[in-house]
Coordinates of C-alpha atoms in Angstrom, one line a residue:
M1 CA 0.0 0.0 0.0
T2 CA 1.1 3.5 -0.7
P3 CA 0.9 6.0 2.0
A4 CA -1.5 8.8 1.8
P5 CA 0.1 12.1 0.7
K6 CA 1.0 14.4 3.5
P7 CA -1.2 17.5 3.9
K8 CA 1.9 19.7 3.8
S9 CA 3.1 18.5 0.3
R10 CA -0.4 18.8 -1.0
R11 CA -0.8 22.3 0.2
R12 CA 2.6 23.3 -1.2
C13 CA 1.7 21.8 -4.6
K14 CA -1.6 23.9 -4.5
C15 CA 0.4 27.1 -3.6
I16 CA 2.8 26.5 -6.5
C17 CA 0.1 25.9 -9.0
L18 CA -1.9 29.0 -7.9
S19 CA 1.3 31.1 -8.0
V20 CA 2.1 30.0 -11.5
V21 CA -1.5 30.8 -12.6
A22 CA -1.4 34.2 -10.9
V23 CA 1.8 35.1 -12.6
I24 CA 0.5 34.0 -16.0
L25 CA -2.8 36.0 -15.5
G26 CA -0.8 39.0 -14.3
L27 CA 1.5 39.0 -17.3
G28 CA -1.5 38.5 -19.6
L29 CA -3.2 41.6 -17.9
L30 CA 0.0 43.6 -18.3
F31 CA 0.3 42.8 -22.0
L32 CA -3.4 43.6 -22.5
I33 CA -3.0 47.0 -20.7
L34 CA 0.1 47.9 -22.6
G35 CA -1.5 46.8 -25.9
L36 CA -4.5 49.0 -25.4
T37 CA -2.5 52.0 -24.1
V38 CA 1.1 52.5 -24.8
F39 CA 1.4 50.2 -27.9
K40 CA -2.1 51.0 -29.4
V41 CA -1.9 51.0 -33.1
K42 CA -2.0 54.5 -34.6
K43 CA -2.6 55.5 -38.2
P44 CA 0.4 56.4 -40.4
I45 CA 0.0 59.7 -42.1
T46 CA 0.9 60.3 -45.7
T47 CA 1.2 64.0 -46.7
I48 CA 2.2 65.7 -49.9
D49 CA 4.6 68.4 -48.7
S50 CA 5.5 70.1 -51.9
V51 CA 4.4 70.2 -55.6
S52 CA 6.7 71.9 -58.1
I53 CA 6.9 72.1 -61.8
Q54 CA 10.1 70.8 -63.1
D55 CA 9.3 71.2 -66.9
L56 CA 6.3 72.8 -68.7
D57 CA 6.3 73.0 -72.5
L58 CA 3.1 74.3 -74.0
S59 CA 2.0 75.3 -77.5
L60 CA -1.3 75.7 -79.2
D61 CA -2.2 74.6 -82.7
V62 CA -5.2 76.9 -83.3
A63 CA -5.8 75.8 -86.8
R64 CA -6.4 72.2 -85.7
L65 CA -7.7 73.1 -82.2
R66 CA -4.9 71.0 -80.6
V67 CA -2.8 71.6 -77.5
L68 CA 0.8 70.3 -77.3
L69 CA 1.7 69.9 -73.7
N70 CA 4.5 68.3 -71.8
V71 CA 4.4 68.6 -67.9
T72 CA 6.9 67.1 -65.4
L73 CA 6.0 67.5 -61.8
D74 CA 8.1 66.9 -58.6
L75 CA 6.2 65.7 -55.6
G76 CA 7.6 65.8 -52.1
V77 CA 5.7 63.0 -50.1
A78 CA 6.3 62.4 -46.4
V79 CA 5.0 59.3 -44.5
T80 CA 4.9 59.7 -40.7
N81 CA 4.7 56.7 -38.4
P82 CA 3.4 57.7 -34.9
N83 CA 3.6 54.1 -33.6
R84 CA 6.2 52.8 -31.2
V85 CA 7.1 50.0 -33.7
G86 CA 8.0 50.1 -37.4
F87 CA 5.6 50.4 -40.3
K88 CA 6.4 48.2 -43.4
Y89 CA 4.6 49.1 -46.7
G90 CA 4.6 47.3 -50.0
D91 CA 5.1 48.5 -53.5
S92 CA 2.7 51.2 -54.6
T93 CA 2.1 53.7 -57.3
C94 CA 1.5 57.5 -57.3
Y95 CA -1.0 58.8 -59.9
I96 CA -1.9 62.1 -61.4
R97 CA -5.4 62.5 -62.6
Y98 CA -6.9 64.9 -65.1
K99 CA -10.8 65.0 -65.0
G100 CA -10.9 61.6 -63.5
N101 CA -8.5 60.0 -65.9
D102 CA -4.9 58.8 -65.0
V103 CA -2.4 60.9 -67.0
A104 CA 0.8 60.1 -65.0
E105 CA 2.1 57.5 -62.7
V106 CA 5.3 56.7 -60.9
Y107 CA 6.4 53.5 -59.0
V108 CA 6.9 53.8 -55.2
P109 CA 9.1 51.0 -54.0
A110 CA 8.4 49.0 -50.8
G111 CA 10.1 50.2 -47.7
S112 CA 9.8 50.6 -43.9
I113 CA 9.6 53.4 -41.6
G114 CA 11.0 53.2 -38.0
A115 CA 9.1 53.9 -34.8
R116 CA 8.0 57.5 -34.5
D117 CA 9.8 58.4 -37.6
T118 CA 9.1 60.2 -40.9
S119 CA 10.3 59.0 -44.3
S120 CA 10.4 61.5 -47.2
M121 CA 10.2 60.5 -50.9
N122 CA 10.8 62.7 -53.9
L123 CA 8.7 61.5 -56.8
T124 CA 9.0 62.8 -60.4
L125 CA 5.9 62.3 -62.6
T126 CA 5.8 63.1 -66.4
L127 CA 2.3 63.5 -67.8
M128 CA 1.5 61.1 -70.6
A129 CA 0.6 63.4 -73.4
D130 CA -1.6 60.9 -75.3
R131 CA -3.8 60.4 -72.2
L132 CA -4.0 64.1 -71.5
L133 CA -4.7 65.2 -75.1
S134 CA -7.6 62.8 -75.5
N135 CA -9.7 64.9 -73.1
S136 CA -11.8 67.5 -74.9
A137 CA -11.8 69.8 -71.8
L138 CA -7.9 70.3 -72.0
Y139 CA -8.3 73.1 -74.8
S140 CA -10.6 75.2 -72.7
D141 CA -8.5 74.7 -69.6
V142 CA -5.4 75.8 -71.4
I143 CA -7.1 78.8 -72.8
S144 CA -8.2 79.7 -69.3
G145 CA -4.6 79.5 -68.1
T146 CA -5.1 77.0 -65.4
L147 CA -4.7 73.3 -65.5
P148 CA -6.5 71.4 -62.7
L149 CA -4.9 68.1 -61.7
Q150 CA -5.3 65.7 -58.9
T151 CA -2.5 63.6 -57.2
Y152 CA -3.3 60.2 -55.6
V153 CA -1.0 58.1 -53.4
R154 CA -2.0 54.9 -51.6
L155 CA 0.4 53.0 -49.3
A156 CA -0.7 49.7 -47.8
G157 CA 1.4 48.0 -45.1
T158 CA 1.5 46.4 -41.7
V159 CA 2.3 47.4 -38.1
R160 CA 3.1 44.6 -35.7
I161 CA 2.2 45.2 -32.1
L162 CA 1.7 41.7 -30.6
F163 CA -0.3 41.0 -33.6
K164 CA -0.1 42.1 -37.3
F165 CA -2.4 45.1 -38.1
H166 CA -3.0 45.9 -41.7
V167 CA -3.0 49.7 -42.5
V168 CA -3.8 51.6 -45.7
T169 CA -3.2 55.3 -46.1
Y170 CA -4.6 57.5 -48.9
T171 CA -3.7 61.0 -49.9
T172 CA -5.3 63.0 -52.6
C173 CA -4.4 66.6 -53.5
D174 CA -6.2 68.9 -55.9
I175 CA -3.7 71.2 -57.6
D176 CA -4.2 74.0 -60.0
I177 CA -1.2 74.8 -62.3
N178 CA -1.0 78.4 -63.5
L179 CA 0.2 77.9 -67.1
S180 CA 1.3 81.5 -67.7
N181 CA 3.9 81.7 -64.9
R182 CA 4.5 77.9 -64.6
T183 CA 3.7 77.6 -60.9
V184 CA 1.3 75.7 -58.7
A185 CA -1.5 78.3 -58.0
N186 CA -3.6 76.2 -55.5
Q187 CA -3.2 73.1 -53.5
N188 CA -5.9 71.4 -51.4
C189 CA -5.1 67.9 -49.8
H190 CA -7.2 65.3 -48.2
Y191 CA -5.8 62.4 -46.0
K192 CA -7.6 59.1 -45.1
T193 CA -6.2 56.1 -43.1
K194 CA -7.9 52.7 -42.6
L195 CA -6.9 50.1 -40.0

């Protein structure tokens, strides 16, 4: 026959098990509190800091009612990561639109931004003349002296804080190019981020 366990050793085993469970619950609660406060996922912010005209060649063929136009724009794009961990984003594309049609695009390579850091990108976009000239409103816009364009940047990536969170940030800017003095006359930007 086996002797019955001593009450002291049974009590000690109970205390050890309860202590281990209490430590696990305490650590779980600590991670939950940190995850909901300090390490809460914040939305990365994409902004277009500057738009400048690198090249603008314009001529009118009045006899054929045609516009010959070549425009190259430089965009200064900044992505700010307010999180306490890095933000990794995939390959993307920046577009310029005229009256709803894509007339220029540039590849934005994948990258990462460190914790609480800002990454700047300088993008050069050349308008595709064939896409721009196919729009019948171009002639009247050139005659008026102002060319309305819209820039569009979308970055999709992940932030990893205990779990992976997918984040998509969008930026659109409505810009008016003054054709007579070759400057950006007006710029109005809108920002949106989805978790």
